[in-house]
Structure formats: C-alpha cells, structure tokens
PDB file of C-alpha atoms in Angstrom:
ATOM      1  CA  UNK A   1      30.984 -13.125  15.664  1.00 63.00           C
ATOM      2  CA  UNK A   2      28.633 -13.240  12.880  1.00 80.00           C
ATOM      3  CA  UNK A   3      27.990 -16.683  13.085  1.00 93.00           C
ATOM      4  CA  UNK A   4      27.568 -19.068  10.057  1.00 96.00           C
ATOM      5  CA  UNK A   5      27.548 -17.668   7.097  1.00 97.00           C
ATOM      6  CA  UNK A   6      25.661 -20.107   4.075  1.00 97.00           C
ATOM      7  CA  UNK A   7      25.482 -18.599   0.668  1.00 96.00           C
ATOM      8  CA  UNK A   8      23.099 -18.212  -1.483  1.00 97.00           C
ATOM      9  CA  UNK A   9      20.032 -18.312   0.698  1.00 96.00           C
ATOM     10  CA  UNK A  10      17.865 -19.354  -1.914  1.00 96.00           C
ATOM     11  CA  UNK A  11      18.737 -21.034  -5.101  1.00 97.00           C
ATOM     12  CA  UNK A  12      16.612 -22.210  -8.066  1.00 97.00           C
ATOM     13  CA  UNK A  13      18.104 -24.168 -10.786  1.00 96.00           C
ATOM     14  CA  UNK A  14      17.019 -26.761 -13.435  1.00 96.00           C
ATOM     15  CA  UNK A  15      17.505 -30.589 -13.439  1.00 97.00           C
ATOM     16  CA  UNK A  16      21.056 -31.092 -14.390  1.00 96.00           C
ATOM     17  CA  UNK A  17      22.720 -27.925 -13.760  1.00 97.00           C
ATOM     18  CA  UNK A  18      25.635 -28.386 -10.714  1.00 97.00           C
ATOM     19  CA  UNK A  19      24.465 -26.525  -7.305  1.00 98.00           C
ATOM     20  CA  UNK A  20      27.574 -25.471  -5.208  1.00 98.00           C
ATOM     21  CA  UNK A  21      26.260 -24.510  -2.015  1.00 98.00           C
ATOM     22  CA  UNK A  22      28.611 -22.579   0.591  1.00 98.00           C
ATOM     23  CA  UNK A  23      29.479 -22.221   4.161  1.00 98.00           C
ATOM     24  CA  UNK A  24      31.507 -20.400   6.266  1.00 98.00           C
ATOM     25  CA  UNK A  25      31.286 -21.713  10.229  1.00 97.00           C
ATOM     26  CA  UNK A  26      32.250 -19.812  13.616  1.00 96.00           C
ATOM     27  CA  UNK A  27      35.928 -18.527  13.666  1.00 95.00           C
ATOM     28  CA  UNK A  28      37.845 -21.443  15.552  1.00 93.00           C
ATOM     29  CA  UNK A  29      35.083 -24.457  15.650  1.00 94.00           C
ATOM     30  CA  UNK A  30      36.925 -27.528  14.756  1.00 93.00           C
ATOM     31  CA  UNK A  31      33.443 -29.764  13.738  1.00 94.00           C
ATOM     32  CA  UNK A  32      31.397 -28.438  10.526  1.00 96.00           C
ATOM     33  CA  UNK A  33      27.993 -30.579   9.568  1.00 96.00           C
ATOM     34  CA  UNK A  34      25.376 -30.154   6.443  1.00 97.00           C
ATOM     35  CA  UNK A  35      22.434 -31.293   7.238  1.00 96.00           C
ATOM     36  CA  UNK A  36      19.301 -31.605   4.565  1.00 96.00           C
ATOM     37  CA  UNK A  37      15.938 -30.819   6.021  1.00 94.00           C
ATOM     38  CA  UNK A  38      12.718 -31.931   4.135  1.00 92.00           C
ATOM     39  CA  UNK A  39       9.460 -32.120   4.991  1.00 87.00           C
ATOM     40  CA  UNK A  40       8.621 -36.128   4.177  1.00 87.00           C
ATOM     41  CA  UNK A  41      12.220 -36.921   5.810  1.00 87.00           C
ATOM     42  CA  UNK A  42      12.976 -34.337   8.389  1.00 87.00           C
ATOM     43  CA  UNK A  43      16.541 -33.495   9.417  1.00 90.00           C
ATOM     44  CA  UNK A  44      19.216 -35.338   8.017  1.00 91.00           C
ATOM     45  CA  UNK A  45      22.557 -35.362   8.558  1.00 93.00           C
ATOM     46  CA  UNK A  46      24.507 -35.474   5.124  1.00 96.00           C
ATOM     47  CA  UNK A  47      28.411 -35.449   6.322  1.00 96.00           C
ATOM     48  CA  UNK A  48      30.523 -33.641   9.171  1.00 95.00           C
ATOM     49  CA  UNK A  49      34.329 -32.841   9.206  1.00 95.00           C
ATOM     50  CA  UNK A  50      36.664 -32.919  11.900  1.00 93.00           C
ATOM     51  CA  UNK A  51      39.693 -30.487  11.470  1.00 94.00           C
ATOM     52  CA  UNK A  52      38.519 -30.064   7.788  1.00 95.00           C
ATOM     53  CA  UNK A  53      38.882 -33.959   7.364  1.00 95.00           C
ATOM     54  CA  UNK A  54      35.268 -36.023   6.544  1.00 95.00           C
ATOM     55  CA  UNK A  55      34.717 -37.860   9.142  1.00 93.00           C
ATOM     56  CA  UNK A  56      31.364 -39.490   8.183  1.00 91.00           C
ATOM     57  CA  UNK A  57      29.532 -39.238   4.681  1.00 93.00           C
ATOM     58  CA  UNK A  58      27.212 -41.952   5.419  1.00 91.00           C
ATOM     59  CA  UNK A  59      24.822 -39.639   4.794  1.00 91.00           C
ATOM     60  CA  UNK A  60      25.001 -38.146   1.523  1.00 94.00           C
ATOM     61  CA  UNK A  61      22.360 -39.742  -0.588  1.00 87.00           C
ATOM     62  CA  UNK A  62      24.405 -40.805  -3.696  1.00 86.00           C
ATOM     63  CA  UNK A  63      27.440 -40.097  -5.804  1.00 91.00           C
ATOM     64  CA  UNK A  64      25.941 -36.694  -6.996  1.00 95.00           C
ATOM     65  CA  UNK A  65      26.544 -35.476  -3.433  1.00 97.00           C
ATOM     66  CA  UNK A  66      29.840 -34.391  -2.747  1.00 97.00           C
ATOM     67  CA  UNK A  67      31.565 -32.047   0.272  1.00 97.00           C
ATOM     68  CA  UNK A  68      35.163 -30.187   0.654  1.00 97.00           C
ATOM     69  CA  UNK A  69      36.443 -28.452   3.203  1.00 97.00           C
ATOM     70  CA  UNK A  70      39.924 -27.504   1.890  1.00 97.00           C
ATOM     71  CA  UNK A  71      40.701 -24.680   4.581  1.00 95.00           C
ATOM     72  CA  UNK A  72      39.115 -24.420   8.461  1.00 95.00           C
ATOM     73  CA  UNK A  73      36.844 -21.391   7.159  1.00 95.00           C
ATOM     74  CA  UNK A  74      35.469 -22.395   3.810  1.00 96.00           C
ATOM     75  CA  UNK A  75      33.155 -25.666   3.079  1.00 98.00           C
ATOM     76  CA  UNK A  76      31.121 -26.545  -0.122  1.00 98.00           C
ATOM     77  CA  UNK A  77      28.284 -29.199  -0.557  1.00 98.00           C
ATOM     78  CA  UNK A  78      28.113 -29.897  -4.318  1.00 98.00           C
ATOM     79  CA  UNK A  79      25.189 -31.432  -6.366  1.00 97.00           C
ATOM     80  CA  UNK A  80      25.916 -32.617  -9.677  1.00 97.00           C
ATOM     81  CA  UNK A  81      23.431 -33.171 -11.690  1.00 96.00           C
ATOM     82  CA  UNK A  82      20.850 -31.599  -9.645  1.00 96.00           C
ATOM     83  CA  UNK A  83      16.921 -33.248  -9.558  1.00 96.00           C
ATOM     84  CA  UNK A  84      13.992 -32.365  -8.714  1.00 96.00           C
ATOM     85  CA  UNK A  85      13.910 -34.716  -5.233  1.00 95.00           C
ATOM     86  CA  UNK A  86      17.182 -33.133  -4.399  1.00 96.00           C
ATOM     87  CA  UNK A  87      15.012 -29.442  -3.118  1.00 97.00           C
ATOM     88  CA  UNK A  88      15.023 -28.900   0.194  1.00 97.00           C
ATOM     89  CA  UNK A  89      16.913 -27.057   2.824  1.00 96.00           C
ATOM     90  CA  UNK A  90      20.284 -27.138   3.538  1.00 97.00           C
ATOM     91  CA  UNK A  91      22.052 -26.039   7.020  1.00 97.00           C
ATOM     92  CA  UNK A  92      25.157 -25.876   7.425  1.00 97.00           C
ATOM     93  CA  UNK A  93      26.305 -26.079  11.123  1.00 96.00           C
ATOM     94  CA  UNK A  94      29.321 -25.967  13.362  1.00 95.00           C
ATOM     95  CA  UNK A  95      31.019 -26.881  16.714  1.00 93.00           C
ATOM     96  CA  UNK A  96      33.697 -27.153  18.776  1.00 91.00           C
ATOM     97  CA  UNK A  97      35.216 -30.051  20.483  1.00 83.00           C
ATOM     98  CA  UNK A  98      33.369 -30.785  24.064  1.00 74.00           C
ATOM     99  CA  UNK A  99      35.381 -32.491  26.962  1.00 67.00           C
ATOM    100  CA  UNK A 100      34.560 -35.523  26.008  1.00 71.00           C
ATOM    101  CA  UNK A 101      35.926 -34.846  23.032  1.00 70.00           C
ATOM    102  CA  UNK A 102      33.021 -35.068  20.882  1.00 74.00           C
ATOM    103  CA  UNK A 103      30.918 -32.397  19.178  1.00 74.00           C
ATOM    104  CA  UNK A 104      29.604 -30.295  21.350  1.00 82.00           C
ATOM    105  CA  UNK A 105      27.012 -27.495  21.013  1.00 89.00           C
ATOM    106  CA  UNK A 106      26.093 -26.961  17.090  1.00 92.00           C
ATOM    107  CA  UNK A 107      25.394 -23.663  15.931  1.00 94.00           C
ATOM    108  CA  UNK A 108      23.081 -23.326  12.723  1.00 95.00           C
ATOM    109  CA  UNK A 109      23.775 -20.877   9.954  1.00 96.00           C
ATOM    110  CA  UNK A 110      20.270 -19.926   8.138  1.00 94.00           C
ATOM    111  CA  UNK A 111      20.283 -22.279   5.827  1.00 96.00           C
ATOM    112  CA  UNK A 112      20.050 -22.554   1.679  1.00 97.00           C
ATOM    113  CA  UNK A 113      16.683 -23.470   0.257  1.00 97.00           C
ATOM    114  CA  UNK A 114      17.165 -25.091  -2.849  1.00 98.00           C
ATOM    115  CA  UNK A 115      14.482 -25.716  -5.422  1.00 97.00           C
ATOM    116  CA  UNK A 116      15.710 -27.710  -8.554  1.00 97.00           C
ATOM    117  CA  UNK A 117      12.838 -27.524 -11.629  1.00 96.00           C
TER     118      UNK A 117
ATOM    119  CA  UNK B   1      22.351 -47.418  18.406  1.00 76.00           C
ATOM    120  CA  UNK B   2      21.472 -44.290  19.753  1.00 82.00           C
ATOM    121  CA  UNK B   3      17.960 -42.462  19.122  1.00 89.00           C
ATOM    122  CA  UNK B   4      15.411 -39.947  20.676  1.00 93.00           C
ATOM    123  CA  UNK B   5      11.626 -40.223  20.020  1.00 95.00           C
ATOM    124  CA  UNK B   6       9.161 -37.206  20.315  1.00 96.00           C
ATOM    125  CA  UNK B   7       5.794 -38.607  20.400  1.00 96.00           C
ATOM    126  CA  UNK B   8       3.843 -35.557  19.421  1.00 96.00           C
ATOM    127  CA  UNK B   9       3.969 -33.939  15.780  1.00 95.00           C
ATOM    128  CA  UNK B  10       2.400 -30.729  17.284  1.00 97.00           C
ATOM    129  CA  UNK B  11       1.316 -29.671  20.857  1.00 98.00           C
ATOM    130  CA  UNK B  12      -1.116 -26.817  21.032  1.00 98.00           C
ATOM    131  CA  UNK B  13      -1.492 -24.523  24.500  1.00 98.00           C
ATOM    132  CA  UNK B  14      -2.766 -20.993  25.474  1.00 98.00           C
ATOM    133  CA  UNK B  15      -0.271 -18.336  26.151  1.00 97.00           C
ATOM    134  CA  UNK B  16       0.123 -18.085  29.636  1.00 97.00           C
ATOM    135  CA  UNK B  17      -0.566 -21.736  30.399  1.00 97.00           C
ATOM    136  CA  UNK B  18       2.673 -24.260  31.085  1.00 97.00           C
ATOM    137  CA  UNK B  19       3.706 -26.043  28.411  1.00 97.00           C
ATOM    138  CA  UNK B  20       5.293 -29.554  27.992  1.00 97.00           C
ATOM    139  CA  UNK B  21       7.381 -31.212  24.726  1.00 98.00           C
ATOM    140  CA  UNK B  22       8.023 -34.678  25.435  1.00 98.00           C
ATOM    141  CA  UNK B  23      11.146 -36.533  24.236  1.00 97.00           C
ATOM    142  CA  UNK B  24      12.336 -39.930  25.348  1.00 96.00           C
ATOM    143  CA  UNK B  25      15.733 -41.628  24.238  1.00 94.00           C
ATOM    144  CA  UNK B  26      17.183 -45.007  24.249  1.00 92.00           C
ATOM    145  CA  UNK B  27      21.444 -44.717  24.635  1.00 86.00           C
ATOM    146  CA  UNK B  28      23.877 -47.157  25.623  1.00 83.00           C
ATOM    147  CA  UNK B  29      25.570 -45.845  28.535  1.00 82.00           C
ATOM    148  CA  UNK B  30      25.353 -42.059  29.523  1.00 82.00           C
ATOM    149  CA  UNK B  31      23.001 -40.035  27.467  1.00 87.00           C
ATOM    150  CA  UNK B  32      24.096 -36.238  26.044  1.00 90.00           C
ATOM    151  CA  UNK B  33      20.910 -35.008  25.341  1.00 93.00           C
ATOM    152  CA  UNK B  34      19.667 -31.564  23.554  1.00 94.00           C
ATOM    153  CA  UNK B  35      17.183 -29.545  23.003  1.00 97.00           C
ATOM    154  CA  UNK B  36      17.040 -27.280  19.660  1.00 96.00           C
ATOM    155  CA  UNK B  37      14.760 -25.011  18.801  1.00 97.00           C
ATOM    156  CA  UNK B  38      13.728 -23.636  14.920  1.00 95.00           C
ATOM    157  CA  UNK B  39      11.844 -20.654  14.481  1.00 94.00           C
ATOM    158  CA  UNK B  40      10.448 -20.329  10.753  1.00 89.00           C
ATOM    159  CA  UNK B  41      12.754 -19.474   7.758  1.00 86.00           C
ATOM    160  CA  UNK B  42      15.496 -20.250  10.293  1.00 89.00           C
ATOM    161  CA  UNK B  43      18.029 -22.566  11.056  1.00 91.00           C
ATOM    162  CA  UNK B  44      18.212 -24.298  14.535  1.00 93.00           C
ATOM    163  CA  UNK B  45      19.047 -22.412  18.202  1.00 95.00           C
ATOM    164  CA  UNK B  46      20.596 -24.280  20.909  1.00 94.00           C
ATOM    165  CA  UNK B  47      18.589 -24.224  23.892  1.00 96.00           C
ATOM    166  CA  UNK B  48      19.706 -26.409  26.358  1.00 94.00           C
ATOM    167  CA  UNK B  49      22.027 -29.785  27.433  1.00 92.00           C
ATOM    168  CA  UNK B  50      21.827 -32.028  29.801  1.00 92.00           C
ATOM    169  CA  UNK B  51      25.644 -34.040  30.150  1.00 87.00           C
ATOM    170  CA  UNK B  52      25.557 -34.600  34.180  1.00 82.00           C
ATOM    171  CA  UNK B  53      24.501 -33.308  37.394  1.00 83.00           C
ATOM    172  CA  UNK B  54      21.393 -31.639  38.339  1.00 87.00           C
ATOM    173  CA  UNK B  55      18.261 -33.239  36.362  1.00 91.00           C
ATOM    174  CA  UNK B  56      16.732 -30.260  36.130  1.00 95.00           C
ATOM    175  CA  UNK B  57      18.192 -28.453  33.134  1.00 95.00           C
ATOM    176  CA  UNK B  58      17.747 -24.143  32.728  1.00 95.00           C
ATOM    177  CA  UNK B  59      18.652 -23.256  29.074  1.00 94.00           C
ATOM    178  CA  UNK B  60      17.293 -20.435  27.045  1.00 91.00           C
ATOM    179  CA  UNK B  61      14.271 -17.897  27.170  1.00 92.00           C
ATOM    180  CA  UNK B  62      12.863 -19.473  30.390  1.00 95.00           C
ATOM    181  CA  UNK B  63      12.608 -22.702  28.725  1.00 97.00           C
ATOM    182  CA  UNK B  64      13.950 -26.133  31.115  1.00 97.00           C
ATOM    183  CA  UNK B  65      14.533 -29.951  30.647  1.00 97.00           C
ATOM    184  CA  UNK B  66      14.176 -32.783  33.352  1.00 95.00           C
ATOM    185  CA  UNK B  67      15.943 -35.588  32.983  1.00 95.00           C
ATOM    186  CA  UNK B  68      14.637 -38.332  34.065  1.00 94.00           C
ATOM    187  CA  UNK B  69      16.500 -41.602  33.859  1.00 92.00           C
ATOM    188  CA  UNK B  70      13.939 -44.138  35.391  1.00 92.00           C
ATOM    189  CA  UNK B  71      11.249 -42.996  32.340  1.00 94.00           C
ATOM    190  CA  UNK B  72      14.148 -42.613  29.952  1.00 94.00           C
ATOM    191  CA  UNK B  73      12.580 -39.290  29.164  1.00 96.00           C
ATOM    192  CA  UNK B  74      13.782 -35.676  28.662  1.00 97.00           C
ATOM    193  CA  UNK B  75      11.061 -33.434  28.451  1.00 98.00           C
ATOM    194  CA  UNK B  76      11.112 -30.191  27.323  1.00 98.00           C
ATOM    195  CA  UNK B  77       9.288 -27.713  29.916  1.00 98.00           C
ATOM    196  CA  UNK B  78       8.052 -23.912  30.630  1.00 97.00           C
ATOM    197  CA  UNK B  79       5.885 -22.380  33.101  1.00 97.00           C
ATOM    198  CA  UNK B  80       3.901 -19.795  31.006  1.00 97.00           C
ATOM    199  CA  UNK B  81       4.240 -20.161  27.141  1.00 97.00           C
ATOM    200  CA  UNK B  82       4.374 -17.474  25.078  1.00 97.00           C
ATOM    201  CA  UNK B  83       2.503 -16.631  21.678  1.00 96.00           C
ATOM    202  CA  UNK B  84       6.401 -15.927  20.564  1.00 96.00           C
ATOM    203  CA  UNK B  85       7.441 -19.562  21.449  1.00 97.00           C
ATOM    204  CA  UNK B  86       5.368 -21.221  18.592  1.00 97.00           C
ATOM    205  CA  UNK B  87       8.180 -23.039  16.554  1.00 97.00           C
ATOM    206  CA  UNK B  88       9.545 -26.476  15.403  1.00 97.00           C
ATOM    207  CA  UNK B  89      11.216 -27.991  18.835  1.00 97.00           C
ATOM    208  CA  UNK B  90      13.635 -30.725  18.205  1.00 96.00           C
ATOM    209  CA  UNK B  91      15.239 -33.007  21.090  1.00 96.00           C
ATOM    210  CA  UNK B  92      18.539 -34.406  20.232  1.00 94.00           C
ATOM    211  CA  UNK B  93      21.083 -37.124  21.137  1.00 91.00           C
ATOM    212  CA  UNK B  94      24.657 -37.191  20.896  1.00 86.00           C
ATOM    213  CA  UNK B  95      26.189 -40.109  19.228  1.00 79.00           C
ATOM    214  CA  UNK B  96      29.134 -38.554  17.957  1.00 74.00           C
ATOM    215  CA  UNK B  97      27.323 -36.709  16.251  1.00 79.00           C
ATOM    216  CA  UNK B  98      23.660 -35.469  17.060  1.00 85.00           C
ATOM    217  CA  UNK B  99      21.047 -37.466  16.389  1.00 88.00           C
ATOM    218  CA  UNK B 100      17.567 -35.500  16.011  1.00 91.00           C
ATOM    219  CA  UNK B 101      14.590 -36.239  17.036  1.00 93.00           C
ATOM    220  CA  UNK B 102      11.670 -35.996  14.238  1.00 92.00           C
ATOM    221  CA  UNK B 103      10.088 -32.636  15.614  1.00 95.00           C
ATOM    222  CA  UNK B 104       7.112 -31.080  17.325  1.00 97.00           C
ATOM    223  CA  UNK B 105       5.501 -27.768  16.729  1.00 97.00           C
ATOM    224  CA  UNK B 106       4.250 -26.015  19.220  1.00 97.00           C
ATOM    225  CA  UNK B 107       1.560 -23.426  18.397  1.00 97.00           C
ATOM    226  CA  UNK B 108       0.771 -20.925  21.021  1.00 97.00           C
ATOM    227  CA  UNK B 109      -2.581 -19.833  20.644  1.00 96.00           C
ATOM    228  CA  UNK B 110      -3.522 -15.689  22.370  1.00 94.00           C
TER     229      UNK B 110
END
C-alpha cells in the first residue's frame, strides 16, 4: 500500500485566493483526520470523519475552513479566503476502527506545507 | 477531559547512552496511550500502544514504553540511542480521537 497520499506537498498562494488541499488515506480505513501543525500551536486536530461522515469539526478555526469527504478514498480541506496566519502544515491521517470501536492506530501521509503571502 | 503532558521541549543524550522521553496523562477510566514519532519534513510514525496487559510496551526500532499507573506516567524509553533517532517525539491519548501531547525533540549528539 502506498499509504496516504496528500497533494500538493507544498503550496504558496496569496491572501484571498481559495487553497483546496487533498488526501487520499489507506485502502479500507474507515477514520480520516486533518490535523494543522504550527510551530506557536503545535498539532491540532482540525476535523475527522467516520465512514466519510464528519464526526467532529470542533476544530476548524472558522467558517473559511471547510472539509468533504464525498467517497471513502477522496477528502479535501478547503480554505477560502486564505491569510497569512492560515500557513502551516497540514497532515492528513487515517485509521481503522480498533475493538473498542474507536480509532485506532493513525497513519500520517507527508503532509502539505502551505504558505499564504 | 482527557490530556497527556510531556514536560521536556527537548532532551539531549550521546549516542550510545539510554535515553528517556517522559509523558504523563490524566484519563478518566482506562488510558489508550501512544507514542508517535516525526522525523523532519515528515508526517508522524506510529511507534507504539499501550491498551492492556504487560506495562512494558516493545514498539518500533528498539524503542519501549512503561506504563506506569501509580505515577500516571508513560515514558518513552531505549537502551542505546542512536544519532538517527533525533526527531520530534509526541505521546498521545485516545479520547476518541487522539489527543497529542505538545512534543519533545530529542537530539542525539555523536
């Protein structure tokens, strides 16, 4: 397996343009995360889906964040308008239900940096 | 709420010297706890879980976690470090989902 795929790696864009960033987790994991990594906040999880349904977006910073999953392969974290604060890192990661049937072992993908100008 | 604390930002040791990453948690009930691992320009490696059983956890490239539920701790451990080991270490908690400790960096000085 090639494990998760995130696309682009790197991105640069201006304040105001609309980032898509992609993902594409492990054949058959059922959980898929994006997480924002910075260096004044750390890790942060933005939103995970269950089955390709959000399950909890308590993290995404405002309404200019926004996630889909429409098919068990394919997700998208959206930014629109983009700012400066919004540059970081962005992992996407993904699981499959453990036996207790929570999330078990998350597996990273490499990871978008994102610098908005 | 769940959480996991790791008291050092960075932990410096020789190669060939043990080396210890300390983590301690505070969970209602039974903890699930992790240990990640990110090397630079990367995005983070499972190394090891501890769910139940044996306190002393064996995970990846010789690295091991004790459990220890009378210090609430779950320190990350390995008998000789190597220069190759030098990365951001994160312990972990699940709550649902994981929730990450802020990070230490080991360096592993030659």
């Amino acid at each position: 397996d090639a494990g998760v795929i995130q696309s682009p790696r790197h991105e640069v864009t201006e304040m105001g343009q609309e980032v898509t960033l992609r993902c594409k987790p492990i054949s058959g994991h059922d959980y898929l995360f994006w997480y924002r990594q910075t260096m004044m906040r750390g890790l942060e999880l933005l939103i995970y889906f269950n089955n390709n349904v959000p399950i909890d977006d308590s993290g995404m910073p405002e309404d200019r964040f926004s996630a889909k999953m429409p098919n068990a392969s394919f997700s998208t974290l959206k930014i629109q308008p983009s700012e400066p604060r919004d540059s970081a890192v962005y992992f996407c990661a993904s699981s499959l239900t453990g036996w207790t049937s929570f999330p078990d072992t998350q597996y990273f993908g490499p990871g978008t940096r994102l610098t908005v100008l | 709420a769940q959480s996991v604390a790791q008291p050092e930002d960075q932990v410096n040791v020789a190669e060939g010297n043990p080396l210890t990453v300390k983590c301690t948690y505070s969970v209602s009930g039974n903890p699930y706890l992790f240990w990640y691992v990110q090397y630079p320009n990367r995005g983070l490696q499972f190394l090891l879980k501890y769910i139940t059983g044996d306190n002393l956890v064996k995970g990846s490239y010789g690295f091991e976690a004790e459990f220890n539920k009378s210090q609430t701790s779950f320190h990350l451990k390995k008998p000789s470090a190597l220069v190759s080991d030098s990365a951001l270490y994160f312990c972990a908690v699940r709550d649902g989902q994981l929730i990450f400790g802020t990070g230490t960096r080991l360096q592993v000085f030659p």
